[in-house]
Short mmCIF file of C-alpha atoms in Angstrom, two decimals:
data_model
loop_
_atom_site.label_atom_id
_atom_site.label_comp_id
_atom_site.label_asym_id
_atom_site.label_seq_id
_atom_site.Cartn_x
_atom_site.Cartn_y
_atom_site.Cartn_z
CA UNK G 164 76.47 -47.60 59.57
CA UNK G 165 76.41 -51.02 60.68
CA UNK G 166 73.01 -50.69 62.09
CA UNK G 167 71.39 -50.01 58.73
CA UNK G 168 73.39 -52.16 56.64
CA UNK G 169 71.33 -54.77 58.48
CA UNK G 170 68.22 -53.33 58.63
CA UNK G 171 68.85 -53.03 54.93
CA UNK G 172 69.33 -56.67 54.79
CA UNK G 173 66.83 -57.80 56.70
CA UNK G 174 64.46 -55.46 54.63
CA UNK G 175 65.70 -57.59 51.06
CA UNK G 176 64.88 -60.94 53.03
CA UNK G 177 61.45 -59.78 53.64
CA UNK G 178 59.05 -61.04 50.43
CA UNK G 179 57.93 -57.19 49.90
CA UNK G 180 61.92 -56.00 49.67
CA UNK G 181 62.99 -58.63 47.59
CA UNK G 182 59.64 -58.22 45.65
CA UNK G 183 60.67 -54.24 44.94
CA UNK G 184 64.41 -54.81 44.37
CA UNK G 185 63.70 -57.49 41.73
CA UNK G 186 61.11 -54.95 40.21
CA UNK G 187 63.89 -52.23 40.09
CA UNK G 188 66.38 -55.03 38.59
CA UNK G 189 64.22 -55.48 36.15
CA UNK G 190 63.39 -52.42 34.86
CA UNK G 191 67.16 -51.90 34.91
CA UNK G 192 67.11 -54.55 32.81
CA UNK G 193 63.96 -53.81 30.42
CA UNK G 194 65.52 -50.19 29.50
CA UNK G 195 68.79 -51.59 29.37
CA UNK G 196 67.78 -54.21 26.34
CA UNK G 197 65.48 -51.63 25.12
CA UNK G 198 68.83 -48.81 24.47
CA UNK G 199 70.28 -51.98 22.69
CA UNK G 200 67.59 -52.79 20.26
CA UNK G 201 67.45 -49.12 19.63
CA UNK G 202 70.70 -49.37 18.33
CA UNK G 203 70.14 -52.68 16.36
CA UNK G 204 66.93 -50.90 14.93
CA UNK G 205 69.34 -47.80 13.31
CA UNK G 206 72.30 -50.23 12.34
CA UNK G 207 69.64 -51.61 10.45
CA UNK G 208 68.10 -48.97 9.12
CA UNK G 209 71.76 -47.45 8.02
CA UNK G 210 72.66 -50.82 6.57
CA UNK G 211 69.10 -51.20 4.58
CA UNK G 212 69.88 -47.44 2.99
CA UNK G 213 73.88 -48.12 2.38
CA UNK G 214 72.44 -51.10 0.46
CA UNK G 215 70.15 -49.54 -1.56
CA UNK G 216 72.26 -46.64 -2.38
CA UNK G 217 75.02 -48.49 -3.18
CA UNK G 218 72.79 -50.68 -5.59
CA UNK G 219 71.00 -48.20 -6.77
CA UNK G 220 74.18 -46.35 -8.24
CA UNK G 221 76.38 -49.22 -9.51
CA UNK G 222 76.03 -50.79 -13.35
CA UNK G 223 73.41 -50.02 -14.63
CA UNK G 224 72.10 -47.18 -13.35
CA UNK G 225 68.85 -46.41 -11.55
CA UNK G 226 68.45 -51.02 -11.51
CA UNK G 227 69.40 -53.27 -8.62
CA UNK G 228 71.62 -55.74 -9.22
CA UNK G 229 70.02 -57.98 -6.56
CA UNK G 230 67.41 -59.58 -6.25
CA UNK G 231 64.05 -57.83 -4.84
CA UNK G 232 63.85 -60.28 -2.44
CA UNK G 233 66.92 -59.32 -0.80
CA UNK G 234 65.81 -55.93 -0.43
CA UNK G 235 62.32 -57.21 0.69
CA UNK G 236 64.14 -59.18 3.29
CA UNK G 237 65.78 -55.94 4.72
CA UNK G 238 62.84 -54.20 4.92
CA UNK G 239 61.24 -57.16 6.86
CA UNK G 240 64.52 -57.05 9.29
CA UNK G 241 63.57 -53.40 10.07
CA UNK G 242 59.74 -54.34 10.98
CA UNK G 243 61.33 -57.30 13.15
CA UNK G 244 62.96 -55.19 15.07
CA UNK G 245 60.73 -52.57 15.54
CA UNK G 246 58.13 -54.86 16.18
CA UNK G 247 60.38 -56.43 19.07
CA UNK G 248 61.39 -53.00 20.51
CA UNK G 249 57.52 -52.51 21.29
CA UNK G 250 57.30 -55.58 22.39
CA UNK G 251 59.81 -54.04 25.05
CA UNK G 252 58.13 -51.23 25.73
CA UNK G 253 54.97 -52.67 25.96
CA UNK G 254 56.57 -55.15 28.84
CA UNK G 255 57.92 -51.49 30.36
CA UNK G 256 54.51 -49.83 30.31
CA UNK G 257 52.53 -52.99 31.46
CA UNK G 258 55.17 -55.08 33.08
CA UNK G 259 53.02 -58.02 30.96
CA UNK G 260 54.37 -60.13 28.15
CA UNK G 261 51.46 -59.30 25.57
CA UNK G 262 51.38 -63.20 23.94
CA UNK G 263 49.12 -61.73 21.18
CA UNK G 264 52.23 -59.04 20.08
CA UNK G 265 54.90 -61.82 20.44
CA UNK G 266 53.10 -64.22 18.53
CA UNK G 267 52.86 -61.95 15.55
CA UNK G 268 56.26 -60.90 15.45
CA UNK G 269 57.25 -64.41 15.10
CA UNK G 270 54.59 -64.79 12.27
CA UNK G 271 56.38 -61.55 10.39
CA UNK G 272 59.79 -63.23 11.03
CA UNK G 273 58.30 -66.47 9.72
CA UNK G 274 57.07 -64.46 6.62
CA UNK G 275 60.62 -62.66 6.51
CA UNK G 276 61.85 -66.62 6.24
CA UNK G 277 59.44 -67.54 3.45
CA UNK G 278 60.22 -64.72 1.20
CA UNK G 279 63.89 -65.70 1.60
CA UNK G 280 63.98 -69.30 1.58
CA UNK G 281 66.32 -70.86 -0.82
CA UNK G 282 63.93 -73.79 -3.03
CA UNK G 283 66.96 -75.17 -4.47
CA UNK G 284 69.39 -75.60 -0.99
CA UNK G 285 67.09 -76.64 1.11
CA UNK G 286 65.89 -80.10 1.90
CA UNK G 287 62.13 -81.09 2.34
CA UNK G 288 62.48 -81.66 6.30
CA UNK G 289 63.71 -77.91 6.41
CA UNK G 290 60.06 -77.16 4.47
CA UNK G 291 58.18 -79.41 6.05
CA UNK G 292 59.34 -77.63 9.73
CA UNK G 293 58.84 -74.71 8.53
CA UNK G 294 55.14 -75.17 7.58
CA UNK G 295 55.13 -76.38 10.76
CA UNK G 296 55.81 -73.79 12.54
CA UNK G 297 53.88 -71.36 9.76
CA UNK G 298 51.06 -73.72 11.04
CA UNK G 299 50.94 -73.78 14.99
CA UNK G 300 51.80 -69.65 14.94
CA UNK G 301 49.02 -69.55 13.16
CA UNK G 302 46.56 -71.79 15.63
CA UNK G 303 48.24 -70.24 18.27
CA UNK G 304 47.24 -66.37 16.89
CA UNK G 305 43.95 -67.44 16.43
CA UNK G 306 43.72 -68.84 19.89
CA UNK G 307 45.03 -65.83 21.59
CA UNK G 308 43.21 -63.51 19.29
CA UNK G 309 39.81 -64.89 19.61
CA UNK G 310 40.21 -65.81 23.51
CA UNK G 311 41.10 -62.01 24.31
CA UNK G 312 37.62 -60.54 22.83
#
């Protein structure tokens, strides 16, 4: 017993042990955080249908009450998440971050951010970051989009 607890040891403190346990840790870990955003993705999903439901059938009838870009920013929430649950899977599958994918679910979040933006609370240095960021996503897509063909 003894014997191969320290062979086991001794295999971890070699580079190609601790190389394949940190592999298996972090697959662990990839499926793990994959399970939750499955979870976040249906929460959503439920919550996006419980609000339009629930809108749908209050005063008057058949109208929302709120505003479509409320809804519009639920619907965006849903391809957020699904977007970053392939993003997981894709790091499963390749065991790559895929810069290209992440980049582009930041630019529909961004998008998400426009559509709800609030004019009248916000102050021009909120604006002027977020065309900021708008702006190097963008540069940064086109970098990674034209240096990968």
């Amino acid at each position: 017993m003894m014997r191969q607890l320290m062979r086991s040891i001794r295999y971890l403190a070699s580079d190609r042990g601790f190389l394949r346990a940190v592999g298996k840790l972090e697959g662990v870990v990839s499926k793990a955080v994959s399970l939750a955003m499955i979870v976040v993705v249906v929460v959503i999903v439920f919550d996006l249908y419980f609000y339009l439901v629930r809108d749908l059938f209050n005063n008057p009838f058949g109208f929302f009450s709120t505003s479509l870009v409320e809804i519009l920013g639920l619907f965006l929430s849903v391809l957020i998440a699904l977007e970053v649950l392939e993003n997981i899977t894709a790091y499963l599958q390749e065991h790559v971050v895929q810069v290209e994918l992440v980049i582009a679910t930041s630019l529909t979040a961004v998008a998400r951010k426009i559509i709800i933006f609030d004019f009248g609370k916000s102050t021009s240095v909120e604006l002027l970051a977020l065309s900021a960021g708008i702006f190097a996503l963008s540069i940064s897509y086109l970098i990674v989009r034209n240096s990968t063909k």
